[in-house]
Amino acid sequence: MGTKTVDEAGAETGAEAQREDQTVDVTKTDATTDDVTGTEARDARAEEQDEADAALEDGDGTLAAEQATGVGQGAAAVVSAGLGIVSLTGSWVSTVAAARETLVGQLRTSSSASVAQQVKEVYGDAWATTALIGGLFALAALIVGVVVLVRPAFGAPGKPQAAWIKSVAWAGVSLGVVGLVLAVAKYSDLLLGLPSTS
C-alpha cells in the first residue's frame, strides 16, 4: 500500500495519488488515439472518394469528350426530327408568308381579271409559298439527320453511336424525305393543284 499525504495546500501526494493521475492520463491518451484514428480514417475515405471521382470524370481524358459528343449528336438528332415534323405540319413562318402572298395577290389583281387569274394570284401563289417553306424545313431536317448519321465515321474509331441517337436521326431523315416529296408535289401542282375554273 502506498502512502498518501496531504500538503498544506490540500494537494495529495504519494504513490496512490500518482497512480490515480496515471489512470486519468491513460484514459485521456486512449481518447486522443481514438480521435486521431477516426480522423485518419475519414481522411483516407475522402481521399479515395476524390480519386474515384477524378477517375470517373477524367476517364483517361476521354469520358468528358465522349459525353460532350454524345450530347451534341443527340441534340442534332432531335432537331432533325423536329424540323421534319414542322415541314409536314407547317410553321408560323409559312403561315405569315402565305398571308402576305395572298395580300400581294389581291393588290395586284384587278377586278376585271379573269377568275383563273384571280385564283392563281390570290390562292395559288400563297399555297406555293407554303409548299416552298415546308420544303426548306424538310431539306434542313434531311441534311441535319444525315450529318448526325455519318458523324461517327469522322470521329474517333471504336466509339459507337448511341442507339437512340441513330433512331431519332433516322426519324428526322424519314420525315425530311416525306416532307420534301410532299412539298415538291404541292409546289408543282401534282398534289392538291388549283381547282379548274372552266
PDB file of C-alpha atoms in Angstrom:
ATOM      1  CA  MET A   1       0.000   0.000   0.000  1.00  0.00           C
ATOM      2  CA  GLY A   2       1.275   3.389  -0.879  1.00  0.00           C
ATOM      3  CA  THR A   3       1.386   6.258   1.452  1.00  0.00           C
ATOM      4  CA  LYS A   4      -0.725   9.282   0.927  1.00  0.00           C
ATOM      5  CA  THR A   5      -0.010  12.650   2.447  1.00  0.00           C
ATOM      6  CA  VAL A   6      -1.723  15.951   2.249  1.00  0.00           C
ATOM      7  CA  ASP A   7       0.423  19.047   1.993  1.00  0.00           C
ATOM      8  CA  GLU A   8      -0.517  22.447   3.291  1.00  0.00           C
ATOM      9  CA  ALA A   9      -2.345  23.434   0.116  1.00  0.00           C
ATOM     10  CA  GLY A  10      -4.551  20.343   0.385  1.00  0.00           C
ATOM     11  CA  ALA A  11      -2.986  18.505  -2.575  1.00  0.00           C
ATOM     12  CA  GLU A  12      -2.487  14.793  -2.170  1.00  0.00           C
ATOM     13  CA  THR A  13       0.986  13.422  -2.765  1.00  0.00           C
ATOM     14  CA  GLY A  14       2.376   9.955  -2.691  1.00  0.00           C
ATOM     15  CA  ALA A  15       2.154   6.691  -4.626  1.00  0.00           C
ATOM     16  CA  GLU A  16      -1.685   6.401  -4.646  1.00  0.00           C
ATOM     17  CA  ALA A  17      -2.120   9.944  -5.907  1.00  0.00           C
ATOM     18  CA  GLN A  18       0.373   9.271  -8.678  1.00  0.00           C
ATOM     19  CA  ARG A  19      -1.498   6.067  -9.661  1.00  0.00           C
ATOM     20  CA  GLU A  20      -4.764   7.991  -9.937  1.00  0.00           C
ATOM     21  CA  ASP A  21      -3.080  10.606 -12.145  1.00  0.00           C
ATOM     22  CA  GLN A  22      -1.634   7.877 -14.369  1.00  0.00           C
ATOM     23  CA  THR A  23      -5.037   6.244 -14.727  1.00  0.00           C
ATOM     24  CA  VAL A  24      -6.564   9.506 -15.814  1.00  0.00           C
ATOM     25  CA  ASP A  25      -3.703  10.141 -18.210  1.00  0.00           C
ATOM     26  CA  VAL A  26      -4.111   6.704 -19.829  1.00  0.00           C
ATOM     27  CA  THR A  27      -7.811   7.346 -20.399  1.00  0.00           C
ATOM     28  CA  LYS A  28      -7.048  10.699 -21.985  1.00  0.00           C
ATOM     29  CA  THR A  29      -4.415   9.130 -24.201  1.00  0.00           C
ATOM     30  CA  ASP A  30      -6.865   6.441 -25.394  1.00  0.00           C
ATOM     31  CA  ALA A  31      -9.486   9.086 -26.241  1.00  0.00           C
ATOM     32  CA  THR A  32      -6.922  11.101 -28.159  1.00  0.00           C
ATOM     33  CA  THR A  33      -5.808   7.984 -30.048  1.00  0.00           C
ATOM     34  CA  ASP A  34      -9.416   7.223 -30.999  1.00  0.00           C
ATOM     35  CA  ASP A  35      -9.852  10.775 -32.299  1.00  0.00           C
ATOM     36  CA  VAL A  36      -6.668  10.554 -34.361  1.00  0.00           C
ATOM     37  CA  THR A  37      -7.645   7.134 -35.751  1.00  0.00           C
ATOM     38  CA  GLY A  38     -11.139   8.358 -36.683  1.00  0.00           C
ATOM     39  CA  THR A  39      -9.731  11.461 -38.361  1.00  0.00           C
ATOM     40  CA  GLU A  40      -7.210   9.425 -40.337  1.00  0.00           C
ATOM     41  CA  ALA A  41      -9.933   7.012 -41.461  1.00  0.00           C
ATOM     42  CA  ARG A  42     -12.149   9.886 -42.599  1.00  0.00           C
ATOM     43  CA  ASP A  43      -9.228  11.478 -44.457  1.00  0.00           C
ATOM     44  CA  ALA A  44      -8.411   8.167 -46.144  1.00  0.00           C
ATOM     45  CA  ARG A  45     -12.050   7.659 -47.202  1.00  0.00           C
ATOM     46  CA  ALA A  46     -12.258  11.232 -48.517  1.00  0.00           C
ATOM     47  CA  GLU A  47      -9.034  10.776 -50.457  1.00  0.00           C
ATOM     48  CA  GLU A  48     -10.274   7.515 -52.005  1.00  0.00           C
ATOM     49  CA  GLN A  49     -13.565   9.198 -52.963  1.00  0.00           C
ATOM     50  CA  ASP A  50     -11.698  12.100 -54.564  1.00  0.00           C
ATOM     51  CA  GLU A  51      -9.565   9.669 -56.568  1.00  0.00           C
ATOM     52  CA  ALA A  52     -12.660   7.745 -57.687  1.00  0.00           C
ATOM     53  CA  ASP A  53     -14.405  10.973 -58.698  1.00  0.00           C
ATOM     54  CA  ALA A  54     -11.348  12.126 -60.601  1.00  0.00           C
ATOM     55  CA  ALA A  55     -11.114   8.793 -62.412  1.00  0.00           C
ATOM     56  CA  LEU A  56     -14.815   8.926 -63.263  1.00  0.00           C
ATOM     57  CA  GLU A  57     -14.613  12.498 -64.546  1.00  0.00           C
ATOM     58  CA  ASP A  58     -11.377  12.042 -66.473  1.00  0.00           C
ATOM     59  CA  GLY A  59     -11.848   8.507 -67.743  1.00  0.00           C
ATOM     60  CA  ASP A  60      -8.288   8.682 -69.070  1.00  0.00           C
ATOM     61  CA  GLY A  61      -9.151  12.086 -70.500  1.00  0.00           C
ATOM     62  CA  THR A  62     -11.866  10.806 -72.846  1.00  0.00           C
ATOM     63  CA  LEU A  63     -15.074  10.478 -70.817  1.00  0.00           C
ATOM     64  CA  ALA A  64     -15.848  14.205 -70.836  1.00  0.00           C
ATOM     65  CA  ALA A  65     -15.214  14.429 -74.577  1.00  0.00           C
ATOM     66  CA  GLU A  66     -17.404  11.358 -75.244  1.00  0.00           C
ATOM     67  CA  GLN A  67     -20.259  12.803 -73.221  1.00  0.00           C
ATOM     68  CA  ALA A  68     -19.991  16.161 -74.998  1.00  0.00           C
ATOM     69  CA  THR A  69     -20.004  14.437 -78.399  1.00  0.00           C
ATOM     70  CA  GLY A  70     -22.987  12.303 -77.453  1.00  0.00           C
ATOM     71  CA  VAL A  71     -24.906  15.331 -76.208  1.00  0.00           C
ATOM     72  CA  GLY A  72     -24.229  17.264 -79.402  1.00  0.00           C
ATOM     73  CA  GLN A  73     -25.218  14.382 -81.654  1.00  0.00           C
ATOM     74  CA  GLY A  74     -28.351  13.697 -79.626  1.00  0.00           C
ATOM     75  CA  ALA A  75     -29.398  17.342 -79.777  1.00  0.00           C
ATOM     76  CA  ALA A  76     -28.820  17.446 -83.535  1.00  0.00           C
ATOM     77  CA  ALA A  77     -30.883  14.278 -83.994  1.00  0.00           C
ATOM     78  CA  VAL A  78     -33.784  15.787 -82.039  1.00  0.00           C
ATOM     79  CA  VAL A  79     -33.517  18.999 -84.095  1.00  0.00           C
ATOM     80  CA  SER A  80     -33.655  16.933 -87.281  1.00  0.00           C
ATOM     81  CA  ALA A  81     -36.827  15.155 -86.149  1.00  0.00           C
ATOM     82  CA  GLY A  82     -38.369  18.467 -85.068  1.00  0.00           C
ATOM     83  CA  LEU A  83     -37.628  20.074 -88.425  1.00  0.00           C
ATOM     84  CA  GLY A  84     -39.186  17.078 -90.182  1.00  0.00           C
ATOM     85  CA  ILE A  85     -42.371  17.429 -88.141  1.00  0.00           C
ATOM     86  CA  VAL A  86     -42.531  21.164 -88.856  1.00  0.00           C
ATOM     87  CA  SER A  87     -42.124  20.506 -92.575  1.00  0.00           C
ATOM     88  CA  LEU A  88     -45.256  18.318 -92.503  1.00  0.00           C
ATOM     89  CA  THR A  89     -47.433  20.329 -90.135  1.00  0.00           C
ATOM     90  CA  GLY A  90     -46.439  23.866 -91.112  1.00  0.00           C
ATOM     91  CA  SER A  91     -44.993  26.760 -89.157  1.00  0.00           C
ATOM     92  CA  TRP A  92     -45.777  30.357 -88.367  1.00  0.00           C
ATOM     93  CA  VAL A  93     -43.213  31.352 -90.989  1.00  0.00           C
ATOM     94  CA  SER A  94     -45.174  29.611 -93.737  1.00  0.00           C
ATOM     95  CA  THR A  95     -48.464  30.998 -92.379  1.00  0.00           C
ATOM     96  CA  VAL A  96     -47.198  34.588 -92.417  1.00  0.00           C
ATOM     97  CA  ALA A  97     -45.605  34.151 -95.850  1.00  0.00           C
ATOM     98  CA  ALA A  98     -48.806  32.687 -97.289  1.00  0.00           C
ATOM     99  CA  ALA A  99     -50.916  35.508 -95.835  1.00  0.00           C
ATOM    100  CA  ARG A 100     -48.515  38.056 -97.290  1.00  0.00           C
ATOM    101  CA  GLU A 101     -48.647  36.384-100.678  1.00  0.00           C
ATOM    102  CA  THR A 102     -52.455  36.421-100.549  1.00  0.00           C
ATOM    103  CA  LEU A 103     -52.435  40.150 -99.802  1.00  0.00           C
ATOM    104  CA  VAL A 104     -49.978  40.836-102.615  1.00  0.00           C
ATOM    105  CA  GLY A 105     -52.163  38.802-104.982  1.00  0.00           C
ATOM    106  CA  GLN A 106     -55.230  40.794-104.015  1.00  0.00           C
ATOM    107  CA  LEU A 107     -53.417  44.090-104.600  1.00  0.00           C
ATOM    108  CA  ARG A 108     -52.053  43.028-107.986  1.00  0.00           C
ATOM    109  CA  THR A 109     -55.265  41.549-109.326  1.00  0.00           C
ATOM    110  CA  SER A 110     -57.739  43.943-110.815  1.00  0.00           C
ATOM    111  CA  SER A 111     -61.461  43.380-110.582  1.00  0.00           C
ATOM    112  CA  SER A 112     -61.596  42.903-114.330  1.00  0.00           C
ATOM    113  CA  ALA A 113     -59.130  39.970-114.267  1.00  0.00           C
ATOM    114  CA  SER A 114     -60.355  36.515-115.158  1.00  0.00           C
ATOM    115  CA  VAL A 115     -61.391  34.059-112.470  1.00  0.00           C
ATOM    116  CA  ALA A 116     -58.417  31.816-113.247  1.00  0.00           C
ATOM    117  CA  GLN A 117     -56.045  34.745-112.839  1.00  0.00           C
ATOM    118  CA  GLN A 118     -57.643  35.791-109.542  1.00  0.00           C
ATOM    119  CA  VAL A 119     -57.462  32.238-108.153  1.00  0.00           C
ATOM    120  CA  LYS A 120     -53.835  31.886-109.144  1.00  0.00           C
ATOM    121  CA  GLU A 121     -52.762  35.252-107.750  1.00  0.00           C
ATOM    122  CA  VAL A 122     -54.759  35.107-104.510  1.00  0.00           C
ATOM    123  CA  TYR A 123     -54.609  31.394-103.613  1.00  0.00           C
ATOM    124  CA  GLY A 124     -52.176  29.586-105.902  1.00  0.00           C
ATOM    125  CA  ASP A 125     -49.128  31.691-105.076  1.00  0.00           C
ATOM    126  CA  ALA A 126     -49.873  31.509-101.335  1.00  0.00           C
ATOM    127  CA  TRP A 127     -50.119  27.710-101.467  1.00  0.00           C
ATOM    128  CA  ALA A 128     -46.886  27.514-103.473  1.00  0.00           C
ATOM    129  CA  THR A 129     -45.160  29.696-100.885  1.00  0.00           C
ATOM    130  CA  THR A 130     -46.361  27.417 -98.087  1.00  0.00           C
ATOM    131  CA  ALA A 131     -45.067  24.390-100.009  1.00  0.00           C
ATOM    132  CA  LEU A 132     -41.726  26.094-100.629  1.00  0.00           C
ATOM    133  CA  ILE A 133     -41.152  26.897 -96.968  1.00  0.00           C
ATOM    134  CA  GLY A 134     -42.234  23.386 -95.942  1.00  0.00           C
ATOM    135  CA  GLY A 135     -39.731  22.008 -98.452  1.00  0.00           C
ATOM    136  CA  LEU A 136     -36.956  24.134 -96.959  1.00  0.00           C
ATOM    137  CA  PHE A 137     -37.728  22.772 -93.480  1.00  0.00           C
ATOM    138  CA  ALA A 138     -37.773  19.231 -94.883  1.00  0.00           C
ATOM    139  CA  LEU A 139     -34.439  19.754 -96.619  1.00  0.00           C
ATOM    140  CA  ALA A 140     -32.921  21.084 -93.389  1.00  0.00           C
ATOM    141  CA  ALA A 141     -34.232  18.048 -91.484  1.00  0.00           C
ATOM    142  CA  LEU A 142     -32.758  15.727 -94.091  1.00  0.00           C
ATOM    143  CA  ILE A 143     -29.341  17.386 -94.038  1.00  0.00           C
ATOM    144  CA  VAL A 144     -29.078  17.521 -90.239  1.00  0.00           C
ATOM    145  CA  GLY A 145     -30.197  13.888 -89.903  1.00  0.00           C
ATOM    146  CA  VAL A 146     -27.668  12.671 -92.476  1.00  0.00           C
ATOM    147  CA  VAL A 147     -24.869  14.637 -90.790  1.00  0.00           C
ATOM    148  CA  VAL A 148     -25.713  13.002 -87.445  1.00  0.00           C
ATOM    149  CA  LEU A 149     -25.734   9.532 -89.007  1.00  0.00           C
ATOM    150  CA  VAL A 150     -22.382   9.923 -90.773  1.00  0.00           C
ATOM    151  CA  ARG A 151     -20.662  11.753 -87.896  1.00  0.00           C
ATOM    152  CA  PRO A 152     -19.201   8.598 -86.251  1.00  0.00           C
ATOM    153  CA  ALA A 153     -17.295   7.831 -89.471  1.00  0.00           C
ATOM    154  CA  PHE A 154     -15.290  11.035 -88.971  1.00  0.00           C
ATOM    155  CA  GLY A 155     -14.863  10.671 -85.199  1.00  0.00           C
ATOM    156  CA  ALA A 156     -12.521   8.543 -83.124  1.00  0.00           C
ATOM    157  CA  PRO A 157     -12.632   4.871 -84.158  1.00  0.00           C
ATOM    158  CA  GLY A 158     -14.164   2.325 -81.804  1.00  0.00           C
ATOM    159  CA  LYS A 159     -16.738   4.704 -80.315  1.00  0.00           C
ATOM    160  CA  PRO A 160     -20.180   3.504 -81.347  1.00  0.00           C
ATOM    161  CA  GLN A 161     -23.062   5.936 -81.570  1.00  0.00           C
ATOM    162  CA  ALA A 162     -25.871   5.508 -79.063  1.00  0.00           C
ATOM    163  CA  ALA A 163     -28.852   3.577 -80.433  1.00  0.00           C
ATOM    164  CA  TRP A 164     -31.366   6.264 -79.502  1.00  0.00           C
ATOM    165  CA  ILE A 165     -29.385   8.897 -81.401  1.00  0.00           C
ATOM    166  CA  LYS A 166     -29.455   6.729 -84.531  1.00  0.00           C
ATOM    167  CA  SER A 167     -33.171   6.108 -84.140  1.00  0.00           C
ATOM    168  CA  VAL A 168     -34.064   9.777 -83.748  1.00  0.00           C
ATOM    169  CA  ALA A 169     -31.741  10.769 -86.611  1.00  0.00           C
ATOM    170  CA  TRP A 170     -33.348   8.161 -88.884  1.00  0.00           C
ATOM    171  CA  ALA A 171     -36.758   9.516 -87.902  1.00  0.00           C
ATOM    172  CA  GLY A 172     -35.609  13.017 -88.868  1.00  0.00           C
ATOM    173  CA  VAL A 173     -34.269  11.780 -92.210  1.00  0.00           C
ATOM    174  CA  SER A 174     -37.501   9.889 -92.938  1.00  0.00           C
ATOM    175  CA  LEU A 175     -39.689  12.863 -92.049  1.00  0.00           C
ATOM    176  CA  GLY A 176     -37.444  15.096 -94.142  1.00  0.00           C
ATOM    177  CA  VAL A 177     -37.770  12.850 -97.190  1.00  0.00           C
ATOM    178  CA  VAL A 178     -41.553  12.642 -96.841  1.00  0.00           C
ATOM    179  CA  GLY A 179     -41.846  16.406 -96.309  1.00  0.00           C
ATOM    180  CA  LEU A 180     -39.612  17.127 -99.290  1.00  0.00           C
ATOM    181  CA  VAL A 181     -41.608  14.842-101.597  1.00  0.00           C
ATOM    182  CA  LEU A 182     -44.897  16.390-100.477  1.00  0.00           C
ATOM    183  CA  ALA A 183     -43.540  19.934-100.862  1.00  0.00           C
ATOM    184  CA  VAL A 184     -42.318  19.255-104.403  1.00  0.00           C
ATOM    185  CA  ALA A 185     -45.629  17.605-105.295  1.00  0.00           C
ATOM    186  CA  LYS A 186     -47.607  20.558-103.960  1.00  0.00           C
ATOM    187  CA  TYR A 187     -45.352  23.209-105.488  1.00  0.00           C
ATOM    188  CA  SER A 188     -45.593  21.592-108.914  1.00  0.00           C
ATOM    189  CA  ASP A 189     -49.400  21.124-108.568  1.00  0.00           C
ATOM    190  CA  LEU A 190     -49.102  17.327-108.735  1.00  0.00           C
ATOM    191  CA  LEU A 191     -50.834  17.200-105.349  1.00  0.00           C
ATOM    192  CA  LEU A 192     -53.768  19.412-104.431  1.00  0.00           C
ATOM    193  CA  GLY A 193     -53.462  21.579-107.525  1.00  0.00           C
ATOM    194  CA  LEU A 194     -55.568  24.642-108.191  1.00  0.00           C
ATOM    195  CA  PRO A 195     -59.191  23.916-108.950  1.00  0.00           C
ATOM    196  CA  SER A 196     -60.378  24.192-112.507  1.00  0.00           C
ATOM    197  CA  THR A 197     -62.161  27.476-113.273  1.00  0.00           C
ATOM    198  CA  SER A 198     -63.592  26.495-116.645  1.00  0.00           C
TER     199      SER A 198
END
